[in-house]
């Protein structure tokens, strides 16, 4: 399992992603109206999808943490929020790059764009909170509460294009677009998903190690050598 | 185990007792109310200075400025509402009482709502005078929006104030957490207020008020459920 995550998962992700992007850039037909500009979809849409996946994981582990406290869940929450924020920001930037030639502007106050911007600021606040609370247990509980409250916005982002028909187009279905486009998009999305999972595992391990170092610290103080044996306990009391 | 264990106090009784205590402290010092009134007045004035003496523009955007002034003042009010408890470890005393911890949320959030509503009532005549607006539809509608908007700022605001009052850099943290969250409430309150001030030919008022009501239901519910986890040790 360890070997697969270290070498197999990134290799699989890069191969699938390369295949998806080759299909999208070279094989799928150009859009009837937008032409080649539309091909950024194979980057933009997967980025937004996996950002949503990461945020949904964050929501899930936040609820789980409140039900059963564990450092693993807290580390997973930190990893998923951070990666979701990075991917969502990248998705927003690619969207802006596409918006300029298509809509004539980089940014419009369309409901989808606005709700996504709110979501990104919300998770920035979440990560700032994590930096500003020193006590690891309080940090884990409070940030879980903030994550749950913030996640109320996620379905609004997702359904915003249906609820308020505005500039941003509605999610396309395989029935409405060329099957070659669907295939390229799906392969790219799976590539992006594998890459995200790899990022998540790496960041999760890092966060967990940080947490364990943090909670082990009081026991490891020189004045308390007797307790040093149990220094790397990781459970929440 | 002694047989004379204290009987748990009901949620409503505890809420009202705590609310009464907070209001009494507020009334005896009047520090918080004075501070937020002058802060909000200054904010309303600043908008007219920043935009120049263009009465048409001020009148057109009055609803938005009104709610921004309340939002900025609410950060002061919310932050202060838990500072009272941080002195002499008052929070620990309240937690030790055999009462539901959710009563703390309800009392604080209701106290903040009352404070913000009072602020809004005081700001309306100032807005009428400074921005040259008229209340076109009904005063009842304006009152309803004021109440719903204050409720909407108070519920998530109280949860976040409880968190940020114990964190480092709490003055930065509260607005950073609260502002993105209350954007839907701010938007619908400002739109509805603008409709009250400029007439509502398309009958949009009810849908904005409904959105505000839905926002309140969600965040009062979530705050009520999650608040005990924040203050536990």
Coordinates of C-alpha atoms in Angstrom, one line a residue:
Chain A
X1 CA 0.0 0.0 0.0
X2 CA 2.8 2.4 0.9
X3 CA 4.6 1.7 -2.3
X4 CA 1.5 2.2 -4.3
X5 CA 0.9 5.6 -2.7
X6 CA 4.5 6.7 -3.2
X7 CA 4.9 5.6 -6.8
X8 CA 1.8 4.0 -8.2
X9 CA -0.7 6.7 -7.5
X10 CA 1.2 9.6 -8.8
X11 CA 2.3 7.6 -11.9
X12 CA -1.3 6.5 -12.5
X13 CA -2.6 10.1 -12.0
X14 CA -0.1 11.6 -14.4
X15 CA -0.7 9.0 -17.1
X16 CA -4.5 9.3 -16.9
X17 CA -4.3 13.1 -16.7
X18 CA -1.9 13.2 -19.7
X19 CA -4.2 10.9 -21.6
X20 CA -7.2 13.1 -20.7
X21 CA -5.5 16.3 -21.7
X22 CA -4.2 14.8 -25.0
X23 CA -7.8 13.6 -25.7
X24 CA -9.1 17.1 -24.8
X25 CA -6.5 19.1 -26.6
X26 CA -5.9 17.1 -29.7
X27 CA -8.6 14.5 -30.2
X28 CA -11.9 16.0 -29.1
X29 CA -13.6 18.3 -31.6
X30 CA -13.5 22.1 -31.0
X31 CA -16.6 23.7 -29.7
X32 CA -19.1 24.9 -32.4
X33 CA -19.3 28.4 -31.0
X34 CA -16.2 28.9 -28.9
X35 CA -13.7 27.0 -31.0
X36 CA -10.5 26.0 -29.3
X37 CA -11.0 28.3 -26.4
X38 CA -13.5 25.8 -25.0
X39 CA -10.7 23.2 -24.5
X40 CA -9.8 24.8 -21.2
X41 CA -12.8 23.0 -20.0
X42 CA -10.7 19.8 -19.7
X43 CA -8.7 21.6 -17.0
X44 CA -11.2 24.0 -15.5
X45 CA -14.1 21.6 -14.9
X46 CA -12.0 18.7 -13.4
X47 CA -10.3 21.3 -11.1
X48 CA -13.7 22.5 -9.8
X49 CA -15.0 19.0 -9.4
X50 CA -12.1 17.8 -7.3
X51 CA -12.2 21.0 -5.3
X52 CA -15.8 20.1 -4.5
X53 CA -14.7 16.6 -3.6
X54 CA -12.0 17.9 -1.3
X55 CA -14.5 20.3 0.4
X56 CA -17.0 17.5 0.8
X57 CA -14.4 15.3 2.4
X58 CA -13.6 18.2 4.8
X59 CA -17.3 18.4 5.7
X60 CA -17.5 14.7 6.3
X61 CA -14.4 14.5 8.5
X62 CA -15.5 17.6 10.4
X63 CA -18.8 15.9 11.3
X64 CA -17.0 12.7 12.2
X65 CA -14.6 14.5 14.4
X66 CA -17.4 16.0 16.5
X67 CA -18.8 12.5 16.8
X68 CA -15.6 10.7 17.6
X69 CA -12.5 12.8 18.2
X70 CA -9.2 11.6 16.7
X71 CA -6.1 13.3 15.4
X72 CA -6.4 11.4 12.1
X73 CA -9.7 13.1 11.4
X74 CA -8.3 16.4 12.3
X75 CA -5.3 15.9 10.0
X76 CA -7.6 14.8 7.2
X77 CA -9.7 18.0 7.8
X78 CA -6.7 20.2 7.5
X79 CA -5.4 18.4 4.4
X80 CA -8.7 18.4 2.6
X81 CA -9.5 22.1 3.3
X82 CA -6.1 23.2 2.1
X83 CA -6.1 21.2 -1.0
X84 CA -9.7 22.1 -1.8
X85 CA -8.8 25.8 -1.5
X86 CA -5.8 25.4 -3.8
X87 CA -7.7 23.5 -6.4
X88 CA -10.7 25.8 -6.2
X89 CA -8.5 28.8 -6.7
X90 CA -6.8 27.2 -9.7
X91 CA -10.3 26.4 -11.0
X92 CA -11.3 30.0 -10.6
X93 CA -8.2 31.3 -12.3
X94 CA -8.7 29.0 -15.3
X95 CA -12.3 30.1 -15.4
X96 CA -11.2 33.7 -15.5
X97 CA -8.8 33.0 -18.3
X98 CA -11.6 31.4 -20.3
X99 CA -14.1 34.2 -19.4
X100 CA -12.0 36.9 -21.0
X101 CA -12.2 35.7 -24.6
X102 CA -15.7 34.2 -24.2
X103 CA -17.6 36.8 -22.0
X104 CA -15.3 39.7 -22.7
X105 CA -14.4 40.0 -19.0
X106 CA -12.3 38.1 -16.5
X107 CA -14.8 38.4 -13.8
X108 CA -18.6 39.0 -13.6
X109 CA -20.8 39.0 -10.5
X110 CA -22.6 35.9 -11.8
X111 CA -24.1 33.8 -8.9
X112 CA -21.8 30.9 -9.6
X113 CA -18.7 33.0 -9.6
X114 CA -19.9 35.0 -6.5
X115 CA -20.8 31.9 -4.5
X116 CA -17.5 30.3 -5.4
X117 CA -15.6 33.4 -4.3
X118 CA -17.5 33.3 -1.0
X119 CA -16.6 29.6 -0.6
X120 CA -12.9 30.3 -1.2
X121 CA -12.9 33.2 1.4
X122 CA -14.8 30.9 3.8
X123 CA -12.1 28.2 3.6
X124 CA -9.4 30.8 3.9
X125 CA -11.0 32.0 7.1
X126 CA -11.1 28.3 8.2
X127 CA -7.4 27.9 7.6
X128 CA -6.6 31.2 9.3
X129 CA -8.5 30.0 12.3
X130 CA -6.4 26.8 12.4
X131 CA -3.3 28.9 12.5
X132 CA -4.5 31.2 15.3
X133 CA -5.5 28.6 17.9
X134 CA -2.6 27.0 19.7
X135 CA -4.4 24.3 21.8
X136 CA -4.7 21.4 19.4
X137 CA -7.9 20.0 20.9
X138 CA -9.7 23.3 20.8
X139 CA -8.4 24.0 17.3
X140 CA -9.8 20.6 16.1
X141 CA -13.2 21.1 17.7
X142 CA -13.6 24.7 16.7
X143 CA -12.4 24.3 13.2
X144 CA -14.9 21.3 12.8
X145 CA -17.7 23.6 13.8
X146 CA -16.5 26.3 11.4
X147 CA -16.2 23.7 8.6
X148 CA -19.7 22.5 9.1
X149 CA -21.1 26.0 9.1
X150 CA -19.1 26.9 6.1
X151 CA -20.1 23.8 4.1
X152 CA -23.7 25.1 3.9
X153 CA -22.4 27.1 1.0
X154 CA -21.2 24.1 -1.0
X155 CA -24.7 23.0 -2.4
X156 CA -25.3 26.7 -3.2
X157 CA -22.2 26.8 -5.3
X158 CA -23.1 23.6 -7.0
X159 CA -26.7 24.4 -7.8
X160 CA -26.2 28.2 -8.3
X161 CA -26.2 27.7 -12.1
X162 CA -29.6 26.0 -12.0
X163 CA -31.3 28.2 -9.4
X164 CA -30.3 31.6 -11.0
X165 CA -29.9 31.2 -14.7
X166 CA -27.2 33.8 -15.5
X167 CA -24.0 34.1 -17.4
X168 CA -22.3 30.9 -16.4
X169 CA -23.7 27.9 -18.3
X170 CA -25.6 25.1 -16.6
X171 CA -23.7 21.8 -16.1
X172 CA -23.7 20.0 -19.5
X173 CA -24.9 16.4 -19.6
X174 CA -23.5 13.7 -21.9
X175 CA -26.8 14.0 -23.9
X176 CA -26.1 17.6 -24.8
X177 CA -22.4 17.5 -25.8
X178 CA -20.3 15.5 -28.3
X179 CA -19.5 12.0 -26.8
X180 CA -15.8 12.6 -27.7
X181 CA -15.9 15.7 -25.4
X182 CA -17.5 13.7 -22.6
X183 CA -14.8 11.0 -22.9
X184 CA -12.0 13.5 -22.8
X185 CA -13.6 15.3 -19.8
X186 CA -14.1 12.1 -17.9
X187 CA -10.6 10.9 -18.4
X188 CA -9.2 14.3 -17.4
X189 CA -11.4 14.3 -14.3
X190 CA -10.3 10.9 -13.2
X191 CA -6.6 11.9 -13.7
X192 CA -7.3 15.0 -11.6
X193 CA -9.0 12.9 -9.0
X194 CA -6.1 10.5 -8.6
X195 CA -3.7 13.4 -8.4
X196 CA -5.9 15.0 -5.7
X197 CA -6.0 11.7 -3.7
X198 CA -2.2 11.6 -3.9
X199 CA -1.9 15.2 -2.6
X200 CA -4.5 14.4 0.1
X201 CA -2.5 11.4 1.4
X202 CA 0.8 13.3 1.4
X203 CA -0.7 16.4 3.1
X204 CA -2.6 14.2 5.5
X205 CA 0.5 12.4 6.6
X206 CA 2.3 15.7 7.1
X207 CA -0.5 17.1 9.1
X208 CA -0.8 14.0 11.3
X209 CA 3.0 14.1 12.0
X210 CA 2.7 17.8 12.9
X211 CA -0.2 17.0 15.3
X212 CA 1.7 14.2 16.9
X213 CA 4.8 16.3 17.4
X214 CA 2.5 19.0 18.9
X215 CA 0.7 16.8 21.4
X216 CA 3.9 14.9 22.2
X217 CA 5.8 18.0 23.1
X218 CA 4.7 18.5 26.8
X219 CA 5.7 14.9 27.6
X220 CA 9.1 15.3 25.9
X221 CA 10.2 18.1 28.1
X222 CA 13.5 17.3 29.9
X223 CA 12.0 17.7 33.3
X224 CA 9.6 14.9 32.7
X225 CA 11.9 12.1 31.4
X226 CA 9.7 9.4 33.0
X227 CA 6.8 10.2 30.8
X228 CA 9.0 10.2 27.6
X229 CA 8.1 6.6 27.0
X230 CA 4.5 7.5 26.2
X231 CA 5.5 10.5 24.2
X232 CA 4.0 9.6 20.9
X233 CA 0.6 8.8 22.1
X234 CA -1.9 10.3 19.6
X235 CA -5.3 9.8 21.1
X236 CA -7.6 12.7 22.1
X237 CA -8.6 12.4 25.8
Chain B
X1 CA -23.9 10.4 45.8
X2 CA -26.1 12.8 47.7
X3 CA -29.8 12.7 47.1
X4 CA -30.2 16.5 46.9
X5 CA -28.7 16.9 43.5
X6 CA -29.6 20.3 42.0
X7 CA -32.5 20.1 39.6
X8 CA -31.5 21.0 36.0
X9 CA -32.9 24.3 35.0
X10 CA -35.1 24.4 31.9
X11 CA -33.7 25.8 28.6
X12 CA -36.1 28.7 28.5
X13 CA -35.6 29.7 32.1
X14 CA -31.8 29.5 31.8
X15 CA -31.9 31.5 28.5
X16 CA -34.1 34.2 30.0
X17 CA -31.9 34.4 33.2
X18 CA -28.8 34.8 31.1
X19 CA -30.3 37.3 28.8
X20 CA -31.5 39.3 31.8
X21 CA -28.0 39.3 33.2
X22 CA -26.5 40.4 29.9
X23 CA -29.0 43.2 29.4
X24 CA -28.5 44.3 33.0
X25 CA -24.8 44.5 32.6
X26 CA -25.4 46.4 29.3
X27 CA -27.8 48.8 30.9
X28 CA -25.5 49.6 33.8
X29 CA -22.5 50.4 31.7
X30 CA -24.1 51.2 28.3
X31 CA -20.6 51.0 27.0
X32 CA -21.4 48.6 24.2
X33 CA -24.5 50.4 22.9
X34 CA -22.8 53.8 23.0
X35 CA -19.8 52.5 21.1
X36 CA -21.7 50.8 18.4
X37 CA -24.1 53.7 17.9
X38 CA -21.3 56.2 17.3
X39 CA -19.4 53.7 15.2
X40 CA -22.4 53.1 13.0
X41 CA -23.1 56.8 12.8
X42 CA -19.5 57.5 11.8
X43 CA -19.8 54.8 9.1
X44 CA -22.9 56.3 7.6
X45 CA -21.2 59.7 7.5
X46 CA -18.1 58.2 6.0
X47 CA -20.0 56.9 3.0
X48 CA -21.2 60.4 2.1
X49 CA -17.7 61.8 2.5
X50 CA -16.1 59.0 0.5
X51 CA -18.6 59.3 -2.4
X52 CA -18.9 63.1 -2.4
X53 CA -22.1 65.1 -1.9
X54 CA -24.0 63.3 -4.6
X55 CA -27.5 63.0 -3.0
X56 CA -28.9 60.9 -5.9
X57 CA -26.2 58.3 -5.5
X58 CA -26.5 58.2 -1.7
X59 CA -30.3 57.9 -1.9
X60 CA -30.0 55.1 -4.4
X61 CA -27.6 53.0 -2.3
X62 CA -29.0 53.9 1.1
X63 CA -30.2 50.4 1.9
X64 CA -26.7 49.0 1.3
X65 CA -24.9 51.6 3.4
X66 CA -27.4 51.2 6.2
X67 CA -26.7 47.4 6.4
X68 CA -23.0 47.8 6.0
X69 CA -23.0 50.2 8.9
X70 CA -24.9 47.6 11.0
X71 CA -22.6 44.8 9.9
X72 CA -19.5 46.8 10.9
X73 CA -21.0 47.7 14.2
X74 CA -22.1 44.1 14.7
X75 CA -18.5 43.0 14.8
X76 CA -17.9 45.3 17.8
X77 CA -21.1 44.2 19.5
X78 CA -20.4 40.5 19.0
X79 CA -16.8 40.6 20.1
X80 CA -17.8 42.5 23.2
X81 CA -20.6 40.0 24.1
X82 CA -18.1 37.4 25.1
X83 CA -15.5 39.7 26.5
X84 CA -17.8 40.2 29.5
X85 CA -17.5 36.5 30.3
X86 CA -13.7 36.4 29.9
X87 CA -13.2 38.5 33.0
X88 CA -12.9 36.6 36.3
X89 CA -13.5 33.3 34.5
X90 CA -17.2 34.1 34.3
X91 CA -17.7 31.7 31.5
X92 CA -16.5 28.8 33.7
X93 CA -19.1 29.8 36.3
X94 CA -21.9 29.8 33.7
X95 CA -20.8 26.4 32.4
X96 CA -20.8 25.0 35.9
X97 CA -24.5 25.8 36.3
X98 CA -26.7 22.8 35.9
X99 CA -28.3 24.2 32.8
X100 CA -28.2 23.5 29.1
X101 CA -25.2 25.0 27.4
X102 CA -27.4 25.9 24.5
X103 CA -29.0 28.5 26.7
X104 CA -25.8 30.4 26.5
X105 CA -26.0 30.5 22.7
X106 CA -29.7 31.5 22.8
X107 CA -29.2 34.3 25.3
X108 CA -26.1 35.7 23.7
X109 CA -27.6 35.6 20.2
X110 CA -30.9 37.1 21.4
X111 CA -29.0 39.8 23.3
X112 CA -27.0 40.7 20.2
X113 CA -30.2 40.7 18.1
X114 CA -31.8 43.1 20.5
X115 CA -28.8 45.4 20.4
X116 CA -28.5 45.4 16.6
X117 CA -32.3 46.0 16.2
X118 CA -32.1 48.9 18.7
X119 CA -29.1 50.3 16.7
X120 CA -31.1 50.0 13.4
X121 CA -34.1 51.8 14.9
X122 CA -31.8 54.6 15.9
X123 CA -30.0 54.7 12.5
X124 CA -33.2 54.9 10.4
X125 CA -33.9 58.6 11.2
X126 CA -30.3 59.5 10.7
X127 CA -30.3 57.7 7.3
X128 CA -33.5 59.6 6.4
X129 CA -31.9 62.9 7.2
X130 CA -28.4 62.3 5.8
X131 CA -29.3 60.5 2.5
X132 CA -32.6 62.2 1.9
X133 CA -34.6 58.9 1.6
X134 CA -38.3 58.3 2.3
X135 CA -40.0 55.2 3.5
X136 CA -42.2 54.5 0.5
X137 CA -43.9 51.2 1.3
X138 CA -44.5 50.5 5.0
X139 CA -42.7 51.0 8.3
X140 CA -43.8 47.5 9.3
X141 CA -41.8 46.0 6.4
X142 CA -38.7 48.0 7.4
X143 CA -39.1 46.8 11.0
X144 CA -39.5 43.2 9.8
X145 CA -36.3 43.4 7.7
X146 CA -34.5 45.0 10.5
X147 CA -35.4 42.2 12.9
X148 CA -34.7 39.4 10.4
X149 CA -31.4 41.0 9.4
X150 CA -30.3 41.4 13.0
X151 CA -31.3 37.8 13.8
X152 CA -29.3 36.7 10.7
X153 CA -26.1 38.5 11.8
X154 CA -26.4 37.4 15.4
X155 CA -26.8 33.6 15.0
X156 CA -23.5 32.8 13.1
X157 CA -21.9 35.9 14.7
X158 CA -22.4 34.5 18.2
X159 CA -20.9 31.1 17.3
X160 CA -17.9 32.8 15.7
X161 CA -17.5 35.3 18.5
X162 CA -17.4 32.5 21.1
X163 CA -14.6 30.9 19.0
X164 CA -12.6 34.0 18.2
X165 CA -12.8 35.5 21.7
X166 CA -10.5 32.7 22.8
X167 CA -8.2 32.7 19.8
X168 CA -5.1 34.8 19.0
X169 CA -5.8 37.8 16.8
X170 CA -9.4 37.7 17.6
X171 CA -10.1 41.1 16.2
X172 CA -9.1 39.9 12.7
X173 CA -10.6 36.5 13.0
X174 CA -14.2 37.4 13.7
X175 CA -14.8 39.5 10.6
X176 CA -12.7 37.1 8.5
X177 CA -15.0 34.2 9.5
X178 CA -18.2 36.1 9.7
X179 CA -18.2 38.4 6.6
X180 CA -18.2 35.8 3.9
X181 CA -20.8 33.8 5.7
X182 CA -23.3 36.5 6.1
X183 CA -23.1 37.8 2.5
X184 CA -26.5 36.2 1.6
X185 CA -28.1 37.8 4.6
X186 CA -26.5 41.2 3.9
X187 CA -27.5 41.0 0.2
X188 CA -31.2 40.2 0.9
X189 CA -31.5 42.7 3.8
X190 CA -30.0 45.5 1.7
X191 CA -32.2 44.6 -1.3
X192 CA -35.3 44.5 0.8
X193 CA -34.5 47.8 2.5
X194 CA -33.9 49.4 -0.8
X195 CA -37.4 48.2 -1.9
X196 CA -38.9 49.7 1.2
X197 CA -37.2 53.0 0.5
X198 CA -37.8 53.1 -3.3
X199 CA -41.1 51.3 -3.8
X200 CA -41.7 47.8 -4.8
X201 CA -43.6 47.7 -8.1
X202 CA -42.5 44.1 -8.9
X203 CA -43.5 42.7 -5.5
X204 CA -40.0 41.3 -4.8
X205 CA -40.0 42.1 -1.1
X206 CA -41.5 38.8 0.0
X207 CA -38.9 36.7 -1.8
X208 CA -36.0 38.6 -0.2
X209 CA -37.7 38.4 3.2
X210 CA -38.2 34.7 2.6
X211 CA -34.5 34.2 1.8
X212 CA -33.6 36.0 5.0
X213 CA -36.0 33.8 6.9
X214 CA -34.4 30.7 5.4
X215 CA -31.0 31.9 6.3
X216 CA -32.1 32.4 9.9
X217 CA -33.6 29.0 10.1
X218 CA -30.4 27.3 8.9
X219 CA -28.0 29.3 11.1
X220 CA -30.0 29.4 14.2
X221 CA -30.5 25.7 13.9
X222 CA -26.8 24.9 13.3
X223 CA -25.7 27.3 16.0
X224 CA -28.1 25.8 18.5
X225 CA -26.8 22.3 17.7
X226 CA -23.1 23.0 17.5
X227 CA -22.6 25.7 20.2
X228 CA -22.1 23.3 23.2
X229 CA -19.1 21.8 21.4
X230 CA -17.4 25.2 21.2
X231 CA -17.5 26.1 24.9
X232 CA -16.7 22.7 26.3
X233 CA -13.2 22.2 27.7

